[in-house]
mmCIF file of C-alpha atoms and ligand atoms in Angstrom:
data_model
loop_
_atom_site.group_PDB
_atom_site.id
_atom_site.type_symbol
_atom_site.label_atom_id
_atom_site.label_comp_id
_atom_site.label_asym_id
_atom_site.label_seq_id
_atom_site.Cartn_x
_atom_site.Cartn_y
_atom_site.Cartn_z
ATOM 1 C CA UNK A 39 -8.076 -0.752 27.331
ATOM 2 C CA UNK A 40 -10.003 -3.556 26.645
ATOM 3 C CA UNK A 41 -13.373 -2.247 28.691
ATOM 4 C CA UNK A 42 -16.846 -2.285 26.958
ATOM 5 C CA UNK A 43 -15.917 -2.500 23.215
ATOM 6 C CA UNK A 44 -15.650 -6.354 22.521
ATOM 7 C CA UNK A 45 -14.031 -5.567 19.116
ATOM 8 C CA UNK A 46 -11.751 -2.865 20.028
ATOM 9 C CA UNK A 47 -10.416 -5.681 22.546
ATOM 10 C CA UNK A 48 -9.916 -8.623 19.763
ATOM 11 C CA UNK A 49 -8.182 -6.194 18.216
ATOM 12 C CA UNK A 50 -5.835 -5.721 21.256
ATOM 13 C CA UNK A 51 -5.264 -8.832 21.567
ATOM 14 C CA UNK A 52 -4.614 -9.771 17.980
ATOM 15 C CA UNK A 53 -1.928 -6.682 17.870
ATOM 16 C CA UNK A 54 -0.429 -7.928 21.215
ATOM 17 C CA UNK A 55 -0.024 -11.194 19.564
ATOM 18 C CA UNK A 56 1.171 -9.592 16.044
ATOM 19 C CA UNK A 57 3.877 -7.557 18.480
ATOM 20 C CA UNK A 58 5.061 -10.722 20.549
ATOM 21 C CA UNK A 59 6.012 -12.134 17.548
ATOM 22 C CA UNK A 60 8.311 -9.493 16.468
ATOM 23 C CA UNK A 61 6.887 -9.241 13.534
ATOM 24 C CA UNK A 62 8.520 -6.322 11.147
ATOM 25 C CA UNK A 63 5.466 -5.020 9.331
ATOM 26 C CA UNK A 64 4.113 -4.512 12.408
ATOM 27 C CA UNK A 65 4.688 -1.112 14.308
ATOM 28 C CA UNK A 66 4.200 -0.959 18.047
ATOM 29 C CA UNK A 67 1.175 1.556 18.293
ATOM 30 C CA UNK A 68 -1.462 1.800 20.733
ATOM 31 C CA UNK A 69 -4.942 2.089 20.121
ATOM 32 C CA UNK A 70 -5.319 6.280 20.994
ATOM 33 C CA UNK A 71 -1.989 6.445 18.880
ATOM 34 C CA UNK A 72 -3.166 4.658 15.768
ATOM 35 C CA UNK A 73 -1.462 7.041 12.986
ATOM 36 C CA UNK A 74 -3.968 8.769 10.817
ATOM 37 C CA UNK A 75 -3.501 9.987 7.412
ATOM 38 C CA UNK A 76 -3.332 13.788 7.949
ATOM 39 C CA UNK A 77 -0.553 13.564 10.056
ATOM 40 C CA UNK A 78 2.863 14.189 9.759
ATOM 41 C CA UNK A 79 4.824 11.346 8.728
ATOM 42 C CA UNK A 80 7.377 11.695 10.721
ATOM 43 C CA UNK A 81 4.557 12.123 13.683
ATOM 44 C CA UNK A 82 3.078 8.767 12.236
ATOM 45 C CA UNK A 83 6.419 7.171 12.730
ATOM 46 C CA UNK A 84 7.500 9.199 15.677
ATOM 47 C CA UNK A 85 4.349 7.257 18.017
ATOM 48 C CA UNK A 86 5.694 3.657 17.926
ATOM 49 C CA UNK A 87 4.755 2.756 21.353
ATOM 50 C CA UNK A 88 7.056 1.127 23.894
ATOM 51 C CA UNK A 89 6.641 -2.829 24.435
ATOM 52 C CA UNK A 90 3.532 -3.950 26.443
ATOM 53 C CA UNK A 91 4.657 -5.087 29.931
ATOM 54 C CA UNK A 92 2.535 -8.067 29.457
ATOM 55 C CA UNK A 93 4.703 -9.726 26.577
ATOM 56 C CA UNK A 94 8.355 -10.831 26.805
ATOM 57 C CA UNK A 95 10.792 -8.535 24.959
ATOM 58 C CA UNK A 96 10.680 -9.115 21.241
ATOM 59 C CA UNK A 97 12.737 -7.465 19.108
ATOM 60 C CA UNK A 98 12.181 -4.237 18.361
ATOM 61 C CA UNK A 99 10.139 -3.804 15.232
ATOM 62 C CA UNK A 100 11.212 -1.059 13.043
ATOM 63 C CA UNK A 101 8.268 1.287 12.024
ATOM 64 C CA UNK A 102 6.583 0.176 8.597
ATOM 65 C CA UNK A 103 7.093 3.367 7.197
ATOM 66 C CA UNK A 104 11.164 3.315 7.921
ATOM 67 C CA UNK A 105 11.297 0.010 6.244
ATOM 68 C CA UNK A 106 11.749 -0.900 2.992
ATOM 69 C CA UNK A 107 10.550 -3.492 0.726
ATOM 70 C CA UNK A 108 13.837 -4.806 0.322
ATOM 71 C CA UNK A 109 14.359 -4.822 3.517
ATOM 72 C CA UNK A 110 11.516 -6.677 5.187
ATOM 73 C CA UNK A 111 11.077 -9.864 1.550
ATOM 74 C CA UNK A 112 14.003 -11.407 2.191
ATOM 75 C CA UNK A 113 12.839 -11.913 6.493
ATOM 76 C CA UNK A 114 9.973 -14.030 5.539
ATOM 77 C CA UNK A 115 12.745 -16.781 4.538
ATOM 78 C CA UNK A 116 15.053 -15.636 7.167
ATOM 79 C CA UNK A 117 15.442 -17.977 10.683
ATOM 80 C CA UNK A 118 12.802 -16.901 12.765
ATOM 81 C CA UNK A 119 14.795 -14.613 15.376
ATOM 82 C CA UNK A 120 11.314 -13.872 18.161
ATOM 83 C CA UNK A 121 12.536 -15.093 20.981
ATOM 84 C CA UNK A 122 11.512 -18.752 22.575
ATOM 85 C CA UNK A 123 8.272 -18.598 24.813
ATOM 86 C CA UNK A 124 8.085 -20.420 28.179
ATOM 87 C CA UNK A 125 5.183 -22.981 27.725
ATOM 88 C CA UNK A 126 2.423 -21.250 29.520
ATOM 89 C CA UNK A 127 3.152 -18.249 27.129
ATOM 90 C CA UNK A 128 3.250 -20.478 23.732
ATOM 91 C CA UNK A 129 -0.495 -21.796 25.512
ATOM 92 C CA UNK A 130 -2.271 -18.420 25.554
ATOM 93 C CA UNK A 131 -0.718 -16.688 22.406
ATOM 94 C CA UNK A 132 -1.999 -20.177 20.366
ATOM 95 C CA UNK A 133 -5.339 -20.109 22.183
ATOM 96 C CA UNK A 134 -5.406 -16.275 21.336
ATOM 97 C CA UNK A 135 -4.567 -16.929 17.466
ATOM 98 C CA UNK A 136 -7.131 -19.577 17.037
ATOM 99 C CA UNK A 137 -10.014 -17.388 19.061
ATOM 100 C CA UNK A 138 -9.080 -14.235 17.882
ATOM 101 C CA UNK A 139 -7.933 -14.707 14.274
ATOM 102 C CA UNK A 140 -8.669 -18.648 12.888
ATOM 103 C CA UNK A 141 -12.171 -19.126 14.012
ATOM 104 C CA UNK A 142 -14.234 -16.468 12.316
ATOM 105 C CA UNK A 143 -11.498 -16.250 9.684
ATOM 106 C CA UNK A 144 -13.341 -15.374 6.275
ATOM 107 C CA UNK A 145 -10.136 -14.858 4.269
ATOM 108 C CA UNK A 146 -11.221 -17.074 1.647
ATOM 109 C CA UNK A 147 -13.729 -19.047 -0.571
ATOM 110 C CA UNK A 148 -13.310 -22.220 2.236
ATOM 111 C CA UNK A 149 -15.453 -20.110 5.208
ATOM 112 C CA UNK A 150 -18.442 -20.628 3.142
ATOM 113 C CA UNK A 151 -18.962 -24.069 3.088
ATOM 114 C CA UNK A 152 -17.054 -25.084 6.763
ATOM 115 C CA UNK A 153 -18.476 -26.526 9.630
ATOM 116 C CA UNK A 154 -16.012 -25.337 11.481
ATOM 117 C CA UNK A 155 -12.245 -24.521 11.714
ATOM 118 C CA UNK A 156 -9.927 -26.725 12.582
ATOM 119 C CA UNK A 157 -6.566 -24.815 14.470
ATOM 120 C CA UNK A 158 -4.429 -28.174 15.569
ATOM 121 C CA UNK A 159 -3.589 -29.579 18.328
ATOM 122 C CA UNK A 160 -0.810 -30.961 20.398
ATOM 123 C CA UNK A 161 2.304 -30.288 22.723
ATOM 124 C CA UNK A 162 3.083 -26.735 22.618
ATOM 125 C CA UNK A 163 6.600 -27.720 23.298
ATOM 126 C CA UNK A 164 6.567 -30.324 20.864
ATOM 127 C CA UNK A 165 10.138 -31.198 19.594
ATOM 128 C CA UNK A 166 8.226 -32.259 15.880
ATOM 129 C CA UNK A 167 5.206 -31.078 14.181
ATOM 130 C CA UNK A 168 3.170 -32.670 11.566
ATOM 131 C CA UNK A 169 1.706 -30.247 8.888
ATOM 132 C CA UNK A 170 -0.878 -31.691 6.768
ATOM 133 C CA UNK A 171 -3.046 -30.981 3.672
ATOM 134 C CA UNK A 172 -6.037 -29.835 5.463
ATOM 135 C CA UNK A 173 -9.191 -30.832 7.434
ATOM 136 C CA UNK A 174 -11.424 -33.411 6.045
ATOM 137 C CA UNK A 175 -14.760 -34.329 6.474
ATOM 138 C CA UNK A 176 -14.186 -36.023 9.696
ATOM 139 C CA UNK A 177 -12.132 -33.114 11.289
ATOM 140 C CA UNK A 178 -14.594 -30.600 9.511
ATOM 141 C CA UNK A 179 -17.355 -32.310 12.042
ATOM 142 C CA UNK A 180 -14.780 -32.963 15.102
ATOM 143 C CA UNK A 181 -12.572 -29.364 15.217
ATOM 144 C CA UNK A 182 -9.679 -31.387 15.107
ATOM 145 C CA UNK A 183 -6.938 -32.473 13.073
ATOM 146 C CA UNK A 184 -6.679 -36.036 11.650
ATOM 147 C CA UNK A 185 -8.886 -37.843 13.258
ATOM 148 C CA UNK A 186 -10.248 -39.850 10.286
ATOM 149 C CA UNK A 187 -8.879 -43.101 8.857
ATOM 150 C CA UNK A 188 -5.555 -40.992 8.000
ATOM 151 C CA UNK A 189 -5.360 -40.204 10.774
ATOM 152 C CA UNK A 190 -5.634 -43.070 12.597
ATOM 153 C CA UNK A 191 -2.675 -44.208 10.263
ATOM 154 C CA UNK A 192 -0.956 -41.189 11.434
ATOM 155 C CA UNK A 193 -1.420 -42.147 15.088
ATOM 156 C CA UNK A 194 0.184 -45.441 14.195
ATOM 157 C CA UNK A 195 3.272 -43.558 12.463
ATOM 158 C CA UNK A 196 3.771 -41.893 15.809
ATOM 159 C CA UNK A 197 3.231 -45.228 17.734
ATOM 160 C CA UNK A 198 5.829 -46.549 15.716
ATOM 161 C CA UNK A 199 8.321 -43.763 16.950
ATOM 162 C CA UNK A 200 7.886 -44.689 20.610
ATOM 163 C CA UNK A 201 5.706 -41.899 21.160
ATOM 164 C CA UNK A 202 2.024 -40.309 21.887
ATOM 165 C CA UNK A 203 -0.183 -38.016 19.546
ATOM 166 C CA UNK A 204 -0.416 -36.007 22.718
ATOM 167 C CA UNK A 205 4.147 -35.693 22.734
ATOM 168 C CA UNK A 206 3.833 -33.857 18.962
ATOM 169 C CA UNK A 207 2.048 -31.186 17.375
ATOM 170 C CA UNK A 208 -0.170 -31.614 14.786
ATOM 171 C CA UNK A 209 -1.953 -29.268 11.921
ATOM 172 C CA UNK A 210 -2.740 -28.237 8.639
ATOM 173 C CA UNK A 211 -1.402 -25.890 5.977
ATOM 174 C CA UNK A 212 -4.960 -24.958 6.029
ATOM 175 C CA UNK A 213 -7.733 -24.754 8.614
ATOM 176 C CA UNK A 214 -11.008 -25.325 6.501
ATOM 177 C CA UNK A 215 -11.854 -28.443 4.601
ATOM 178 C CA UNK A 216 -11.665 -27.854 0.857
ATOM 179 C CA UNK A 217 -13.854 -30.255 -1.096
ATOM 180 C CA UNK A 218 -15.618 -30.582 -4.555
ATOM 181 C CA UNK A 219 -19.305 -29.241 -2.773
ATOM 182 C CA UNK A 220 -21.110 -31.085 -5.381
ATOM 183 C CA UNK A 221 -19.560 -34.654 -5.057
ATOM 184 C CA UNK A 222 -18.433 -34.091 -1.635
ATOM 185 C CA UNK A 223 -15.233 -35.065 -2.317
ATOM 186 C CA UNK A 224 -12.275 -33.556 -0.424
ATOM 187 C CA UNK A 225 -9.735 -31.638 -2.436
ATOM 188 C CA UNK A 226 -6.157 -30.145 -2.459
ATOM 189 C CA UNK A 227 -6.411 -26.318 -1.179
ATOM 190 C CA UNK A 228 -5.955 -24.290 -4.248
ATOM 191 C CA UNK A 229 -3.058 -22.033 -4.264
ATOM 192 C CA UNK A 230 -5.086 -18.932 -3.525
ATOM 193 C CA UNK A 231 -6.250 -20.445 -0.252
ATOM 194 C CA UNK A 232 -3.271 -21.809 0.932
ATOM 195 C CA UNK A 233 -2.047 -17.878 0.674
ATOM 196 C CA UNK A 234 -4.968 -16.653 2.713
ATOM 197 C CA UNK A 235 -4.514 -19.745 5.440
ATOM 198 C CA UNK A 236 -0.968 -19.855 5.981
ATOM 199 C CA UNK A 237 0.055 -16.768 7.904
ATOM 200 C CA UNK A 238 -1.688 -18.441 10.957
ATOM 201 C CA UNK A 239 0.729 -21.739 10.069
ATOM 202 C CA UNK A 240 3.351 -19.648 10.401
ATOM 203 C CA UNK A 241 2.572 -18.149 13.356
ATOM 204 C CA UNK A 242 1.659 -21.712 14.609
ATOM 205 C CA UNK A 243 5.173 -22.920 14.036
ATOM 206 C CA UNK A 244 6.960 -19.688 14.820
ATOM 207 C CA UNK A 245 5.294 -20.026 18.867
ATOM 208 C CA UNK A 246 6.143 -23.850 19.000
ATOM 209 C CA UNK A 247 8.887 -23.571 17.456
ATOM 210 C CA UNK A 248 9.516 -27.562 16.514
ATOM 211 C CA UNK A 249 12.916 -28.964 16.455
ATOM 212 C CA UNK A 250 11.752 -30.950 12.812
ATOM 213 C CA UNK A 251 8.542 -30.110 11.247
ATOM 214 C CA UNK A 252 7.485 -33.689 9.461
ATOM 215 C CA UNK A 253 5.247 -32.715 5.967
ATOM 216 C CA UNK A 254 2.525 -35.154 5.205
ATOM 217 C CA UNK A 255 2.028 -34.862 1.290
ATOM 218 C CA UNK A 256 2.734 -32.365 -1.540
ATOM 219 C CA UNK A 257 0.969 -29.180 -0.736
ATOM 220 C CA UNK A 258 3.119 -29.217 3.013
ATOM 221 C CA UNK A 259 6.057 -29.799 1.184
ATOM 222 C CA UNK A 260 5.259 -27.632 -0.845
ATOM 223 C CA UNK A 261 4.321 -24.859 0.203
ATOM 224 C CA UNK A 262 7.431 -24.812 3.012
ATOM 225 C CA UNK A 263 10.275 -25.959 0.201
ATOM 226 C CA UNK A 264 8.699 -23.300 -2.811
ATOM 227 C CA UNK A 265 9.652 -25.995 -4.676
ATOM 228 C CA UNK A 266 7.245 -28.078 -7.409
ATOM 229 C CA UNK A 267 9.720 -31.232 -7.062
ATOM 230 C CA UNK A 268 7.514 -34.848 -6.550
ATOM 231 C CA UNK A 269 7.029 -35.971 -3.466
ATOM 232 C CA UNK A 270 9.316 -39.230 -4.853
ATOM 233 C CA UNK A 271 12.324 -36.587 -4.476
ATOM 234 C CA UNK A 272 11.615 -34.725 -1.622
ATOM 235 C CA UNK A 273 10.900 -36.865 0.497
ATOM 236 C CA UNK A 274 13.488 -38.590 3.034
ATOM 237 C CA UNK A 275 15.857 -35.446 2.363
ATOM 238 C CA UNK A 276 16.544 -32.616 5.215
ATOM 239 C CA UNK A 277 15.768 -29.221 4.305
ATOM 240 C CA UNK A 278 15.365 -26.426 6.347
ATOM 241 C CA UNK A 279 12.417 -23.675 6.255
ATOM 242 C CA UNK A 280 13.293 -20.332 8.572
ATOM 243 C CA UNK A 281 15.853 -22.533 10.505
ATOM 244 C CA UNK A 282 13.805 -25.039 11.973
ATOM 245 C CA UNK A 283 14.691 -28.748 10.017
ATOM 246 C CA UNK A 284 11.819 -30.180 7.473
ATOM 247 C CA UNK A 285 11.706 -33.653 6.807
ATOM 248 C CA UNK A 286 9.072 -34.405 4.113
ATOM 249 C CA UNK A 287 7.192 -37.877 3.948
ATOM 250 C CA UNK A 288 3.848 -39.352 2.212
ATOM 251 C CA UNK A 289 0.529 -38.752 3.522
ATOM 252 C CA UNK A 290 -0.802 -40.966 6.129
ATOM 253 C CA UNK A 291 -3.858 -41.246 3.088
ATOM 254 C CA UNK A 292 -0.983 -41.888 0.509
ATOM 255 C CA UNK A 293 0.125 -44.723 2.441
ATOM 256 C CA UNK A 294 -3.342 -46.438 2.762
ATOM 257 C CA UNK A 295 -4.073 -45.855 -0.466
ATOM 258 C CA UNK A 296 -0.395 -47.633 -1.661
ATOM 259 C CA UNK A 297 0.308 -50.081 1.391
ATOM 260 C CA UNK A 298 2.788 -52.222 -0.161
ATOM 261 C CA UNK A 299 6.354 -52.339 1.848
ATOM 262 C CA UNK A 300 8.139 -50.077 -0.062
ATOM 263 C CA UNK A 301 6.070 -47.082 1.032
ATOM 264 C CA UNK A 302 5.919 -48.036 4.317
ATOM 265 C CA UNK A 303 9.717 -48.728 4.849
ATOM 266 C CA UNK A 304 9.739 -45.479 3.422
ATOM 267 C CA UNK A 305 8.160 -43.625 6.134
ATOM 268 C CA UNK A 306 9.691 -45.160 8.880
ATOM 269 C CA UNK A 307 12.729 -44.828 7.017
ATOM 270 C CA UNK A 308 12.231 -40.924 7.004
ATOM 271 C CA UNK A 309 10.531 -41.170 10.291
ATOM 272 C CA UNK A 310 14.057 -42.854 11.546
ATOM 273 C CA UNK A 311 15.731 -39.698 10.284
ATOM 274 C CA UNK A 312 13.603 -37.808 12.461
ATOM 275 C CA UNK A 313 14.033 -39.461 16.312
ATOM 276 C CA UNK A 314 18.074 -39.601 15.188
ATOM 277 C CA UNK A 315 17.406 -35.909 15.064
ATOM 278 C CA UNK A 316 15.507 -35.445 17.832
ATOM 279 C CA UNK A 317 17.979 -37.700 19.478
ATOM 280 C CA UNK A 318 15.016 -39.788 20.565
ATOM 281 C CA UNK A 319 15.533 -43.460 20.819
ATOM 282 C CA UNK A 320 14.348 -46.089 17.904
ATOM 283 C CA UNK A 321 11.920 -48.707 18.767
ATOM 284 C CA UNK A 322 12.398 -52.153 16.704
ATOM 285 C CA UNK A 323 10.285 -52.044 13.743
ATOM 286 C CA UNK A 324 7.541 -54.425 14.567
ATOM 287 C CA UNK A 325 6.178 -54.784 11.053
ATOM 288 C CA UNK A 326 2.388 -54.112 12.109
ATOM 289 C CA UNK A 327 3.051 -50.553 13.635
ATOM 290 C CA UNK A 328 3.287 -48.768 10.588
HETATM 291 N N1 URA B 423 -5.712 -35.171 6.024
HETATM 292 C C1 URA B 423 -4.981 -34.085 6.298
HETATM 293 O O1 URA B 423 -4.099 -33.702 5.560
HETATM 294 N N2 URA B 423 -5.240 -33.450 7.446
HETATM 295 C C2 URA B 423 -6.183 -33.821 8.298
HETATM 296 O O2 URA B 423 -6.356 -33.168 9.329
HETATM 297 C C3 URA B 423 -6.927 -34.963 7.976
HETATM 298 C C4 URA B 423 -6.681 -35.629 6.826
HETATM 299 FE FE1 SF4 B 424 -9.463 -18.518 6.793
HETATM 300 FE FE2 SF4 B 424 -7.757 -20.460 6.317
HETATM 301 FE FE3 SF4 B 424 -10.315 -21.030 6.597
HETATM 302 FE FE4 SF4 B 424 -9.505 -19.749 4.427
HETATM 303 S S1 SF4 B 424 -8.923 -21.839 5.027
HETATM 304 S S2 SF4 B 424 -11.274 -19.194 5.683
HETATM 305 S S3 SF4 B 424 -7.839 -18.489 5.246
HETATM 306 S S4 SF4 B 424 -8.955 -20.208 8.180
#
């Protein structure tokens, strides 16, 4: 199917991926079956294709059209139920998101002034993932997520917990670098943009599927808690965003910006939390590791 028509096979793959997930808005159609508007609609519904042999079973979407509104709202909270992918699987459908949906993404005002996206990185099977704020100016230039001076911090946070940048995952709630383009100064994503960017978070998360997510700052915590709380309340509490535990802590930048003990024996206090969960071993807090 995919043959000579580049586009027509991006858009394979992106409905593969859309299907894999189980997603309920999401009918199983193939590309010579695509409902059109004069027909029926019970023909429209009645050419939901069978699963593609190529994807482990999912559950079975219901049609859009059989669905209603009421129906599908109250899923987006709901535990994610698609089912667990072996590694090599989580791999190709996260390498097929960022290809075929992140990296010519125009969804919002942030495209225009990008150097490039930046998708995240890590273990696949990563029993925590970090969600940032979003790319900055080094990561806009690099492709990758925290690399800068918070990030450096960051890499010292994980240190701290006996492990490797490379044993985590690690991304943003969005994938372009917003900034003030006039001072050059980086900014929090407006709420509009973090709208556009985070279907492709959730995806993220929903193919790793993290034992604890960790969120770096307020517009992580957020945007996963739908809560407006300060960060002084959220963080170091357990909540839980579509089943999967979220343990909210300050930015790496937060921390540089206020190094005095209490912030820091904050973190690894909430970092603490974390390996207990994880049932991970805690190192003795040297005092220069975080
Ligand atoms: N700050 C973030 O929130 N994310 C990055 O990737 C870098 C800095
Ligand atoms: Fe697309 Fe997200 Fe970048 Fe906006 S921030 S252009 S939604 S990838």
């Amino acid at each position: 199917m995919n043959g000579a028509d580049p586009l027509k096979h991006r858009l394979t793959l992106w409905l593969k991926s859309e299907q894999a997930m189980g997603l309920p808005s999401v009918p199983r159609v193939t590309f010579s079956e695509i409902p059109t508007e004069n027909m029926s609609k019970s023909r429209q519904r009645d050419i939901v294709a069978p699963p593609s042999r190529s994807i482990p079973a999912a559950p079975e979407p219901k049609p859009a059209a059989a669905v209603s509104t009421s129906a599908v709202l109250p899923l987006l909270d709901a535990p994610f139920d698609s089912p667990i992918l072996p590694r090599e699987e989580k791999i190709r459908l996260l390498h097929e998101l960022d290809l075929n949906s992140v990296k010519g993404c125009i969804k919002c005002g942030l495209s225009k002034t990008r150097t490039q996206t930046v998708f995240g990185e890590g273990d696949p099977d990563a029993p925590i993932c970090f969600i940032g704020e979003g790319p900055g100016k080094d990561e806009d230039a690099s492709g990758r997520p925290f690399v800068g001076r918070a990030g450096q911090k960051l890499n010292d946070m994980i240190g701290a917990m006996g492990l490797k940048r490379e044993d985590v995952f690690i991304c943003n709630i969005v994938k372009c670098r917003a900034y003030l383009t006039d001072i050059g100064k980086d900014r929090p994503p407006s709420e509009e943009e973090t709208l556009a960017c985070t279907p492709y978070l959730v995806r993220q998360v929903e193919i790793i599927r993290p034992k604890v997510i960790v969120t770096l700052g307020l517009p992580s915590t957020r945007y996963l808690l739908k809560s407006k709380e300060s960060m002084t309340r959220m963080r170091g509490n357990w909540y839980a965003w579509r089943g999967i535990k979220v343990m909210p802590t300050w930015h790496p930048a937060y921390v540089l910006r206020n190094y005095t003990e209490q912030t820091r024996r904050e973190v690894w206090d909430d970092l603490k939390k974390v390996l207990l969960e994880i049932g991970r071993p805690i190192p003795q807090r040297s005092g220069k590791q975080e």
